[in-house]
GROMACS .gro file of C-alpha atoms in nm:
model
  454
    1UNK     CA    1  -2.137  -0.055   1.541
    2UNK     CA    2  -2.400  -0.268   1.474
    3UNK     CA    3  -2.534  -0.121   1.116
    4UNK     CA    4  -2.887  -0.293   1.317
    5UNK     CA    5  -2.802  -0.042   1.617
    6UNK     CA    6  -3.032   0.272   1.648
    7UNK     CA    7  -2.782   0.576   1.741
    8UNK     CA    8  -3.092   0.691   1.997
    9UNK     CA    9  -2.859   1.081   1.935
   10UNK     CA   10  -2.898   1.089   1.561
   11UNK     CA   11  -3.286   1.090   1.597
   12UNK     CA   12  -3.505   1.390   1.591
   13UNK     CA   13  -3.791   1.425   1.810
   14UNK     CA   14  -4.029   1.299   1.633
   15UNK     CA   15  -3.855   1.008   1.535
   16UNK     CA   16  -3.818   0.888   1.912
   17UNK     CA   17  -4.119   0.833   1.883
   18UNK     CA   18  -4.150   0.583   1.674
   19UNK     CA   19  -3.906   0.382   1.777
   20UNK     CA   20  -4.051   0.452   2.185
   21UNK     CA   21  -4.396   0.302   1.953
   22UNK     CA   22  -4.217  -0.035   1.894
   23UNK     CA   23  -4.034  -0.060   2.219
   24UNK     CA   24  -4.352  -0.015   2.333
   25UNK     CA   25  -4.510  -0.250   2.091
   26UNK     CA   26  -4.273  -0.501   2.192
   27UNK     CA   27  -4.311  -0.498   2.507
   28UNK     CA   28  -4.651  -0.580   2.517
   29UNK     CA   29  -4.883  -0.262   2.520
   30UNK     CA   30  -5.200  -0.290   2.322
   31UNK     CA   31  -5.328  -0.009   2.102
   32UNK     CA   32  -5.008   0.124   2.114
   33UNK     CA   33  -5.020   0.511   1.875
   34UNK     CA   34  -4.870   0.823   1.852
   35UNK     CA   35  -5.124   1.157   1.968
   36UNK     CA   36  -5.178   1.416   1.682
   37UNK     CA   37  -4.813   1.596   1.638
   38UNK     CA   38  -4.987   1.945   1.655
   39UNK     CA   39  -5.112   2.098   1.919
   40UNK     CA   40  -4.959   1.900   2.199
   41UNK     CA   41  -5.141   1.906   2.465
   42UNK     CA   42  -4.850   1.681   2.672
   43UNK     CA   43  -4.950   1.314   2.571
   44UNK     CA   44  -4.728   1.195   2.270
   45UNK     CA   45  -4.821   0.832   2.262
   46UNK     CA   46  -5.144   0.625   2.354
   47UNK     CA   47  -5.107   0.286   2.459
   48UNK     CA   48  -5.317   0.032   2.710
   49UNK     CA   49  -5.153  -0.245   2.962
   50UNK     CA   50  -5.335  -0.594   2.988
   51UNK     CA   51  -5.472  -0.642   3.304
   52UNK     CA   52  -5.598  -0.980   3.415
   53UNK     CA   53  -5.985  -0.882   3.590
   54UNK     CA   54  -6.105  -0.536   3.460
   55UNK     CA   55  -6.067  -0.286   3.175
   56UNK     CA   56  -5.726  -0.198   3.023
   57UNK     CA   57  -5.498   0.038   3.232
   58UNK     CA   58  -5.476   0.278   3.005
   59UNK     CA   59  -5.141   0.476   2.943
   60UNK     CA   60  -5.053   0.867   2.891
   61UNK     CA   61  -4.652   0.857   2.751
   62UNK     CA   62  -4.509   1.204   2.682
   63UNK     CA   63  -4.113   1.157   2.525
   64UNK     CA   64  -3.870   1.413   2.576
   65UNK     CA   65  -3.531   1.355   2.395
   66UNK     CA   66  -3.311   1.549   2.600
   67UNK     CA   67  -3.033   1.489   2.862
   68UNK     CA   68  -3.241   1.609   3.184
   69UNK     CA   69  -3.586   1.637   3.276
   70UNK     CA   70  -3.732   1.842   3.490
   71UNK     CA   71  -4.034   1.908   3.740
   72UNK     CA   72  -4.263   2.128   3.456
   73UNK     CA   73  -4.277   1.797   3.242
   74UNK     CA   74  -4.388   1.534   3.479
   75UNK     CA   75  -4.621   1.854   3.586
   76UNK     CA   76  -4.731   1.880   3.298
   77UNK     CA   77  -4.731   1.499   3.140
   78UNK     CA   78  -4.985   1.436   3.531
   79UNK     CA   79  -5.248   1.713   3.410
   80UNK     CA   80  -5.282   1.589   3.077
   81UNK     CA   81  -5.392   1.203   3.253
   82UNK     CA   82  -5.592   1.386   3.476
   83UNK     CA   83  -5.788   1.531   3.189
   84UNK     CA   84  -5.761   1.277   2.961
   85UNK     CA   85  -6.109   1.065   2.890
   86UNK     CA   86  -6.070   0.719   2.996
   87UNK     CA   87  -6.413   0.450   3.160
   88UNK     CA   88  -6.086   0.301   3.349
   89UNK     CA   89  -5.797   0.313   3.551
   90UNK     CA   90  -5.511   0.536   3.406
   91UNK     CA   91  -5.213   0.644   3.451
   92UNK     CA   92  -4.852   0.835   3.260
   93UNK     CA   93  -4.515   0.775   3.152
   94UNK     CA   94  -4.205   1.020   3.066
   95UNK     CA   95  -3.993   0.777   2.844
   96UNK     CA   96  -3.601   1.002   2.740
   97UNK     CA   97  -3.295   0.894   2.667
   98UNK     CA   98  -3.156   1.066   2.931
   99UNK     CA   99  -3.189   1.121   3.307
  100UNK     CA  100  -3.484   1.260   3.515
  101UNK     CA  101  -3.404   1.559   3.736
  102UNK     CA  102  -3.428   1.471   4.096
  103UNK     CA  103  -3.687   1.781   4.173
  104UNK     CA  104  -3.828   1.527   3.861
  105UNK     CA  105  -3.817   1.173   4.074
  106UNK     CA  106  -3.937   1.367   4.372
  107UNK     CA  107  -4.246   1.469   4.218
  108UNK     CA  108  -4.302   1.210   4.061
  109UNK     CA  109  -4.235   0.967   4.427
  110UNK     CA  110  -4.541   1.208   4.616
  111UNK     CA  111  -4.791   1.153   4.289
  112UNK     CA  112  -4.781   0.849   4.326
  113UNK     CA  113  -4.858   0.775   4.719
  114UNK     CA  114  -5.079   1.027   4.728
  115UNK     CA  115  -5.411   0.865   4.764
  116UNK     CA  116  -5.615   0.876   4.444
  117UNK     CA  117  -5.376   1.022   4.234
  118UNK     CA  118  -5.249   0.896   3.915
  119UNK     CA  119  -4.918   0.729   3.886
  120UNK     CA  120  -4.633   0.845   3.665
  121UNK     CA  121  -4.400   0.567   3.573
  122UNK     CA  122  -4.031   0.751   3.511
  123UNK     CA  123  -3.840   0.609   3.216
  124UNK     CA  124  -3.498   0.696   3.167
  125UNK     CA  125  -3.322   0.625   2.927
  126UNK     CA  126  -3.099   0.419   3.124
  127UNK     CA  127  -3.426   0.113   3.155
  128UNK     CA  128  -3.455   0.234   2.820
  129UNK     CA  129  -3.126   0.069   2.723
  130UNK     CA  130  -3.193  -0.242   2.949
  131UNK     CA  131  -3.501  -0.366   2.844
  132UNK     CA  132  -3.430  -0.291   2.464
  133UNK     CA  133  -3.141  -0.587   2.531
  134UNK     CA  134  -3.445  -0.783   2.704
  135UNK     CA  135  -3.654  -0.715   2.403
  136UNK     CA  136  -3.422  -0.769   2.095
  137UNK     CA  137  -3.306  -0.409   2.045
  138UNK     CA  138  -3.000  -0.246   1.999
  139UNK     CA  139  -3.027   0.150   2.117
  140UNK     CA  140  -2.762   0.411   2.168
  141UNK     CA  141  -2.804   0.699   2.370
  142UNK     CA  142  -2.442   0.947   2.445
  143UNK     CA  143  -2.645   1.137   2.739
  144UNK     CA  144  -2.619   0.762   2.921
  145UNK     CA  145  -2.368   0.552   2.747
  146UNK     CA  146  -2.016   0.662   2.598
  147UNK     CA  147  -2.102   0.619   2.222
  148UNK     CA  148  -1.763   0.473   2.035
  149UNK     CA  149  -1.691   0.266   1.650
  150UNK     CA  150  -1.351   0.249   1.716
  151UNK     CA  151  -1.114  -0.020   1.758
  152UNK     CA  152  -0.764  -0.157   1.809
  153UNK     CA  153  -0.743  -0.387   1.483
  154UNK     CA  154  -0.847  -0.762   1.518
  155UNK     CA  155  -0.681  -1.042   1.360
  156UNK     CA  156  -0.696  -1.036   1.005
  157UNK     CA  157  -0.797  -1.443   1.004
  158UNK     CA  158  -0.808  -1.663   1.099
  159UNK     CA  159  -0.486  -1.808   0.999
  160UNK     CA  160  -0.347  -1.485   1.254
  161UNK     CA  161  -0.514  -1.641   1.509
  162UNK     CA  162  -0.372  -2.042   1.509
  163UNK     CA  163  -0.082  -1.856   1.408
  164UNK     CA  164  -0.048  -1.744   1.865
  165UNK     CA  165  -0.197  -2.025   1.924
  166UNK     CA  166   0.138  -2.229   1.733
  167UNK     CA  167   0.341  -1.970   1.922
  168UNK     CA  168   0.223  -2.022   2.212
  169UNK     CA  169   0.319  -2.391   2.145
  170UNK     CA  170   0.640  -2.427   2.076
  171UNK     CA  171   0.710  -2.340   2.465
  172UNK     CA  172   0.622  -2.713   2.572
  173UNK     CA  173   0.799  -3.016   2.461
  174UNK     CA  174   0.700  -3.298   2.279
  175UNK     CA  175   0.431  -3.100   2.111
  176UNK     CA  176   0.481  -3.030   1.740
  177UNK     CA  177   0.297  -2.684   1.588
  178UNK     CA  178   0.144  -2.780   1.296
  179UNK     CA  179  -0.083  -2.984   1.466
  180UNK     CA  180  -0.206  -2.667   1.667
  181UNK     CA  181  -0.504  -2.497   1.466
  182UNK     CA  182  -0.862  -2.355   1.693
  183UNK     CA  183  -1.190  -2.565   1.575
  184UNK     CA  184  -1.348  -2.202   1.699
  185UNK     CA  185  -1.292  -1.842   1.714
  186UNK     CA  186  -1.462  -1.558   1.886
  187UNK     CA  187  -1.383  -1.256   1.876
  188UNK     CA  188  -1.539  -0.994   2.210
  189UNK     CA  189  -1.484  -0.613   2.124
  190UNK     CA  190  -1.391  -0.465   2.506
  191UNK     CA  191  -1.450  -0.066   2.603
  192UNK     CA  192  -1.184   0.157   2.670
  193UNK     CA  193  -1.149   0.454   2.760
  194UNK     CA  194  -0.772   0.561   2.763
  195UNK     CA  195  -0.658   0.976   2.845
  196UNK     CA  196  -0.395   1.138   2.833
  197UNK     CA  197  -0.395   1.357   3.244
  198UNK     CA  198  -0.190   1.572   3.411
  199UNK     CA  199  -0.129   1.612   3.799
  200UNK     CA  200   0.035   1.919   3.921
  201UNK     CA  201  -0.070   1.988   4.266
  202UNK     CA  202   0.150   2.188   4.565
  203UNK     CA  203   0.144   2.128   4.873
  204UNK     CA  204   0.261   2.361   5.149
  205UNK     CA  205   0.313   2.413   5.493
  206UNK     CA  206   0.458   2.773   5.677
  207UNK     CA  207   0.824   2.610   5.610
  208UNK     CA  208   0.674   2.573   5.229
  209UNK     CA  209   0.666   2.363   4.969
  210UNK     CA  210   0.738   1.998   5.085
  211UNK     CA  211   0.586   1.811   4.820
  212UNK     CA  212   0.480   1.854   4.440
  213UNK     CA  213   0.346   1.622   4.177
  214UNK     CA  214   0.386   1.702   3.842
  215UNK     CA  215   0.307   1.428   3.656
  216UNK     CA  216   0.188   1.366   3.259
  217UNK     CA  217   0.034   1.014   3.254
  218UNK     CA  218  -0.177   0.793   3.022
  219UNK     CA  219  -0.411   0.619   3.156
  220UNK     CA  220  -0.676   0.328   3.011
  221UNK     CA  221  -0.932   0.212   3.243
  222UNK     CA  222  -1.182  -0.136   3.139
  223UNK     CA  223  -1.533   0.086   3.098
  224UNK     CA  224  -1.795  -0.195   3.098
  225UNK     CA  225  -2.128  -0.180   3.288
  226UNK     CA  226  -1.974  -0.369   3.585
  227UNK     CA  227  -1.756   0.019   3.674
  228UNK     CA  228  -1.443   0.164   3.553
  229UNK     CA  229  -1.155  -0.091   3.581
  230UNK     CA  230  -0.766   0.019   3.573
  231UNK     CA  231  -0.648  -0.244   3.308
  232UNK     CA  232  -0.400  -0.438   3.404
  233UNK     CA  233   0.033  -0.284   3.290
  234UNK     CA  234   0.057  -0.565   3.000
  235UNK     CA  235  -0.310  -0.476   2.810
  236UNK     CA  236  -0.301  -0.067   2.902
  237UNK     CA  237   0.073  -0.059   2.720
  238UNK     CA  238  -0.083  -0.239   2.494
  239UNK     CA  239  -0.342   0.022   2.414
  240UNK     CA  240  -0.135   0.315   2.383
  241UNK     CA  241   0.150   0.129   2.186
  242UNK     CA  242  -0.171   0.089   1.928
  243UNK     CA  243  -0.367   0.443   2.019
  244UNK     CA  244  -0.302   0.539   1.620
  245UNK     CA  245  -0.303   0.211   1.561
  246UNK     CA  246  -0.742   0.166   1.466
  247UNK     CA  247  -1.027   0.099   1.231
  248UNK     CA  248  -1.384   0.206   1.253
  249UNK     CA  249  -1.551  -0.103   1.396
  250UNK     CA  250  -1.763  -0.315   1.090
  251UNK     CA  251  -1.905  -0.609   1.239
  252UNK     CA  252  -2.027  -0.792   0.965
  253UNK     CA  253  -1.696  -0.803   0.833
  254UNK     CA  254  -1.548  -0.961   1.154
  255UNK     CA  255  -1.880  -1.223   1.188
  256UNK     CA  256  -1.700  -1.337   0.846
  257UNK     CA  257  -1.414  -1.444   0.978
  258UNK     CA  258  -1.532  -1.556   1.283
  259UNK     CA  259  -1.758  -1.824   1.544
  260UNK     CA  260  -1.934  -1.520   1.722
  261UNK     CA  261  -1.862  -1.142   1.783
  262UNK     CA  262  -1.994  -0.966   2.049
  263UNK     CA  263  -1.928  -0.584   2.124
  264UNK     CA  264  -1.988  -0.477   2.530
  265UNK     CA  265  -2.074  -0.133   2.575
  266UNK     CA  266  -1.990   0.122   2.727
  267UNK     CA  267  -2.152   0.149   3.047
  268UNK     CA  268  -2.135   0.578   3.145
  269UNK     CA  269  -2.116   0.913   3.025
  270UNK     CA  270  -1.837   1.055   2.870
  271UNK     CA  271  -1.834   1.284   3.204
  272UNK     CA  272  -1.862   1.046   3.454
  273UNK     CA  273  -1.507   0.867   3.299
  274UNK     CA  274  -1.337   1.161   3.292
  275UNK     CA  275  -1.472   1.261   3.699
  276UNK     CA  276  -1.375   0.813   3.762
  277UNK     CA  277  -0.989   0.931   3.613
  278UNK     CA  278  -1.000   1.232   3.807
  279UNK     CA  279  -1.100   1.076   4.108
  280UNK     CA  280  -0.823   0.793   3.994
  281UNK     CA  281  -0.545   1.004   3.931
  282UNK     CA  282  -0.566   1.191   4.315
  283UNK     CA  283  -0.532   0.861   4.470
  284UNK     CA  284  -0.288   0.751   4.291
  285UNK     CA  285  -0.026   1.044   4.386
  286UNK     CA  286  -0.163   1.102   4.769
  287UNK     CA  287   0.098   1.022   4.969
  288UNK     CA  288   0.261   1.079   5.340
  289UNK     CA  289   0.587   1.316   5.411
  290UNK     CA  290   0.764   1.401   5.662
  291UNK     CA  291   0.950   1.771   5.738
  292UNK     CA  292   1.115   1.952   6.004
  293UNK     CA  293   0.948   2.278   6.138
  294UNK     CA  294   1.073   2.579   6.230
  295UNK     CA  295   1.115   2.437   6.509
  296UNK     CA  296   1.295   2.146   6.449
  297UNK     CA  297   0.985   1.939   6.553
  298UNK     CA  298   0.924   1.617   6.233
  299UNK     CA  299   0.553   1.664   6.132
  300UNK     CA  300   0.429   1.484   5.887
  301UNK     CA  301   0.164   1.521   5.612
  302UNK     CA  302  -0.120   1.380   5.433
  303UNK     CA  303  -0.086   1.511   5.053
  304UNK     CA  304  -0.355   1.394   4.847
  305UNK     CA  305  -0.465   1.551   4.509
  306UNK     CA  306  -0.667   1.814   4.501
  307UNK     CA  307  -0.964   1.748   4.154
  308UNK     CA  308  -0.827   2.078   4.041
  309UNK     CA  309  -0.499   1.988   4.010
  310UNK     CA  310  -0.559   1.707   3.799
  311UNK     CA  311  -0.658   1.808   3.421
  312UNK     CA  312  -0.733   1.524   3.140
  313UNK     CA  313  -0.582   1.682   2.815
  314UNK     CA  314  -0.749   1.436   2.592
  315UNK     CA  315  -1.014   1.163   2.616
  316UNK     CA  316  -1.100   0.829   2.397
  317UNK     CA  317  -1.283   0.608   2.382
  318UNK     CA  318  -1.186   0.253   2.142
  319UNK     CA  319  -1.265  -0.101   2.147
  320UNK     CA  320  -1.004  -0.346   2.253
  321UNK     CA  321  -1.044  -0.671   2.045
  322UNK     CA  322  -1.094  -1.029   2.319
  323UNK     CA  323  -1.031  -1.300   2.110
  324UNK     CA  324  -1.104  -1.660   2.282
  325UNK     CA  325  -1.065  -1.963   2.075
  326UNK     CA  326  -1.125  -2.328   2.124
  327UNK     CA  327  -0.863  -2.587   1.992
  328UNK     CA  328  -0.904  -2.980   2.049
  329UNK     CA  329  -0.601  -3.186   2.129
  330UNK     CA  330  -0.670  -3.574   2.152
  331UNK     CA  331  -0.890  -3.630   2.439
  332UNK     CA  332  -0.842  -3.242   2.569
  333UNK     CA  333  -0.998  -2.895   2.464
  334UNK     CA  334  -0.822  -2.568   2.516
  335UNK     CA  335  -0.936  -2.245   2.591
  336UNK     CA  336  -0.710  -1.935   2.437
  337UNK     CA  337  -0.764  -1.608   2.514
  338UNK     CA  338  -0.558  -1.337   2.387
  339UNK     CA  339  -0.605  -0.927   2.350
  340UNK     CA  340  -0.436  -0.801   2.023
  341UNK     CA  341  -0.399  -0.453   1.752
  342UNK     CA  342  -0.131  -0.400   1.477
  343UNK     CA  343   0.102  -0.361   1.734
  344UNK     CA  344   0.076  -0.673   1.936
  345UNK     CA  345  -0.062  -0.918   2.202
  346UNK     CA  346  -0.128  -0.987   2.533
  347UNK     CA  347  -0.237  -1.339   2.640
  348UNK     CA  348  -0.482  -1.317   2.932
  349UNK     CA  349  -0.476  -1.659   2.972
  350UNK     CA  350  -0.255  -1.942   2.718
  351UNK     CA  351  -0.415  -2.242   2.608
  352UNK     CA  352  -0.057  -2.456   2.751
  353UNK     CA  353   0.017  -2.237   3.117
  354UNK     CA  354  -0.078  -2.551   3.323
  355UNK     CA  355  -0.088  -2.879   3.388
  356UNK     CA  356  -0.438  -3.077   3.338
  357UNK     CA  357  -0.358  -3.262   3.631
  358UNK     CA  358  -0.249  -3.052   3.863
  359UNK     CA  359  -0.223  -2.690   3.760
  360UNK     CA  360   0.159  -2.658   3.776
  361UNK     CA  361   0.346  -2.471   3.591
  362UNK     CA  362   0.708  -2.503   3.493
  363UNK     CA  363   0.855  -2.745   3.175
  364UNK     CA  364   0.494  -2.846   3.027
  365UNK     CA  365   0.501  -3.185   2.803
  366UNK     CA  366   0.262  -3.326   2.592
  367UNK     CA  367   0.130  -3.659   2.578
  368UNK     CA  368   0.016  -3.766   2.223
  369UNK     CA  369  -0.170  -4.070   2.395
  370UNK     CA  370  -0.378  -3.869   2.485
  371UNK     CA  371  -0.406  -3.465   2.387
  372UNK     CA  372  -0.289  -3.350   2.757
  373UNK     CA  373  -0.091  -3.117   2.856
  374UNK     CA  374   0.184  -3.237   3.184
  375UNK     CA  375   0.435  -3.062   3.419
  376UNK     CA  376   0.748  -3.229   3.512
  377UNK     CA  377   0.514  -3.452   3.774
  378UNK     CA  378   0.321  -3.670   3.607
  379UNK     CA  379   0.452  -3.723   3.269
  380UNK     CA  380   0.666  -4.028   3.247
  381UNK     CA  381   0.841  -4.216   2.986
  382UNK     CA  382   0.640  -4.485   2.789
  383UNK     CA  383   0.878  -4.789   2.858
  384UNK     CA  384   0.822  -4.925   2.433
  385UNK     CA  385   0.786  -4.607   2.245
  386UNK     CA  386   1.058  -4.416   2.422
  387UNK     CA  387   0.795  -4.117   2.394
  388UNK     CA  388   0.623  -3.954   2.687
  389UNK     CA  389   0.290  -4.043   2.852
  390UNK     CA  390   0.131  -3.870   3.111
  391UNK     CA  391   0.020  -4.090   3.402
  392UNK     CA  392  -0.324  -3.966   3.351
  393UNK     CA  393  -0.419  -4.223   3.078
  394UNK     CA  394  -0.067  -4.420   3.118
  395UNK     CA  395  -0.108  -4.858   3.165
  396UNK     CA  396   0.121  -4.900   3.467
  397UNK     CA  397   0.292  -5.302   3.581
  398UNK     CA  398   0.523  -5.338   3.804
  399UNK     CA  399   0.905  -5.556   3.723
  400UNK     CA  400   1.105  -5.661   3.938
  401UNK     CA  401   0.937  -5.362   4.202
  402UNK     CA  402   0.997  -5.093   3.984
  403UNK     CA  403   0.641  -4.920   3.758
  404UNK     CA  404   0.672  -4.900   3.378
  405UNK     CA  405   0.397  -4.719   3.224
  406UNK     CA  406   0.224  -4.731   2.865
  407UNK     CA  407   0.033  -4.647   2.546
  408UNK     CA  408  -0.233  -4.952   2.652
  409UNK     CA  409  -0.242  -5.254   2.812
  410UNK     CA  410  -0.112  -5.424   2.372
  411UNK     CA  411   0.217  -5.238   2.460
  412UNK     CA  412   0.177  -5.429   2.829
  413UNK     CA  413   0.134  -5.793   2.678
  414UNK     CA  414   0.418  -5.657   2.400
  415UNK     CA  415   0.674  -5.599   2.653
  416UNK     CA  416   0.551  -5.860   2.901
  417UNK     CA  417   0.683  -6.178   2.610
  418UNK     CA  418   1.039  -5.965   2.583
  419UNK     CA  419   1.025  -5.946   3.003
  420UNK     CA  420   1.070  -6.290   2.998
  421UNK     CA  421   1.262  -6.360   2.721
  422UNK     CA  422   1.518  -6.147   2.914
  423UNK     CA  423   1.837  -6.268   3.104
  424UNK     CA  424   1.871  -6.244   3.404
  425UNK     CA  425   2.118  -5.961   3.414
  426UNK     CA  426   1.903  -5.784   3.155
  427UNK     CA  427   1.555  -5.784   3.384
  428UNK     CA  428   1.783  -5.625   3.687
  429UNK     CA  429   1.852  -5.446   3.389
  430UNK     CA  430   1.464  -5.309   3.480
  431UNK     CA  431   1.500  -5.118   3.815
  432UNK     CA  432   1.887  -4.968   3.821
  433UNK     CA  433   1.833  -4.874   4.184
  434UNK     CA  434   1.809  -5.215   4.227
  435UNK     CA  435   2.030  -5.344   4.015
  436UNK     CA  436   2.271  -5.120   4.160
  437UNK     CA  437   2.167  -5.149   4.494
  438UNK     CA  438   2.270  -5.496   4.479
  439UNK     CA  439   2.567  -5.509   4.251
  440UNK     CA  440   2.737  -5.261   4.607
  441UNK     CA  441   2.582  -5.552   4.849
  442UNK     CA  442   2.781  -5.796   4.667
  443UNK     CA  443   3.079  -5.591   4.622
  444UNK     CA  444   3.072  -5.514   4.982
  445UNK     CA  445   3.075  -5.883   5.060
  446UNK     CA  446   3.333  -5.936   4.842
  447UNK     CA  447   3.512  -5.688   5.015
  448UNK     CA  448   3.440  -5.812   5.333
  449UNK     CA  449   3.579  -6.179   5.201
  450UNK     CA  450   3.903  -6.048   5.081
  451UNK     CA  451   3.977  -5.894   5.415
  452UNK     CA  452   3.914  -6.238   5.616
  453UNK     CA  453   4.152  -6.414   5.401
  454UNK     CA  454   4.481  -6.185   5.420
   0.00000   0.00000   0.00000
């Protein structure tokens, strides 16, 4: 984890208040100060919210460093705001690293609707995380997300990334792997939850057991803020193979190796991921079976495991290093992305997988003239050099009804001079198809003449 990050779980209640003072100051509140820490009267922080017209609004804040905040806390703050001596408008706010209960939310909403009442704002952990990002404060809280400091091992250095690129380049014809090197390398630590599950479900009817599930399964899910998503099979296998070969996140060291380093945050708590994985396994093993009843009639039964049929033996958060390498070849720039660990890697988007002209795959060839990667439909042979050249950069001209391809106009002019000096039979060979057809026609004519003579 970044050394500049603040892990809210590790703070005392007073230390949390100190952090919130800094948060409010960065948010633009004025005259932010802490109330006396003795004889708590329901207000921990006092501050003012500027208004365009009129005197500022006084804001009385109650800080709660806890998992959940219930209605009594909101009621207590409401009373404290009402008795707070301030000549202008005033309102209250409850700030917490956790969440608010439904009764607390309903009470705050009712207070806000009542005419002439003092509004109470609920500032929960999720909002605190979002505001922290906006104001440049890295705030972590296990009450609103998984806090993780373990990762599969990133590449040891840029040479390891270069080797990945050279390996990919070996599949491209005419491309010298030694020329392939990254101009920039970015590392992103992707949040993943790895779980060992056991699904044990029995489905019975009047005729007895008609279906049974007894499966142990390792599940890996992408756990970013967009919501849990199952990983592709190859990435899931990468996580499983490297689960026992991890290291402590060391962002400062990674920044010395790479041009940019980013850590994506876990978007939910461990409990929420457990619930999601349980539902995922229920969906996975749901099936419909056919069975014959005592009356010899065939029936169908939908068999879906219950949540209680799914046990999660272990759940482990871990980061998976994602590498985005940029390289330049001639006039073209390529992006190569892959996931990696100590044991193997998985390519997400290959730099040399597709033709730059049509996106086609299949056998690919490198054009040294412009730096492009090309499929068979977009690669030709340069007439003077005899090397591959792509249809995108080649200079072309027709000779004896046959199109020739050249690196540049200089090579074209050079060939023109050679062509003009060629004897006719040599010129004819510049269009083998036409020359072959001509030979065939002449042969047929000679055969016909011989037939007439005979």
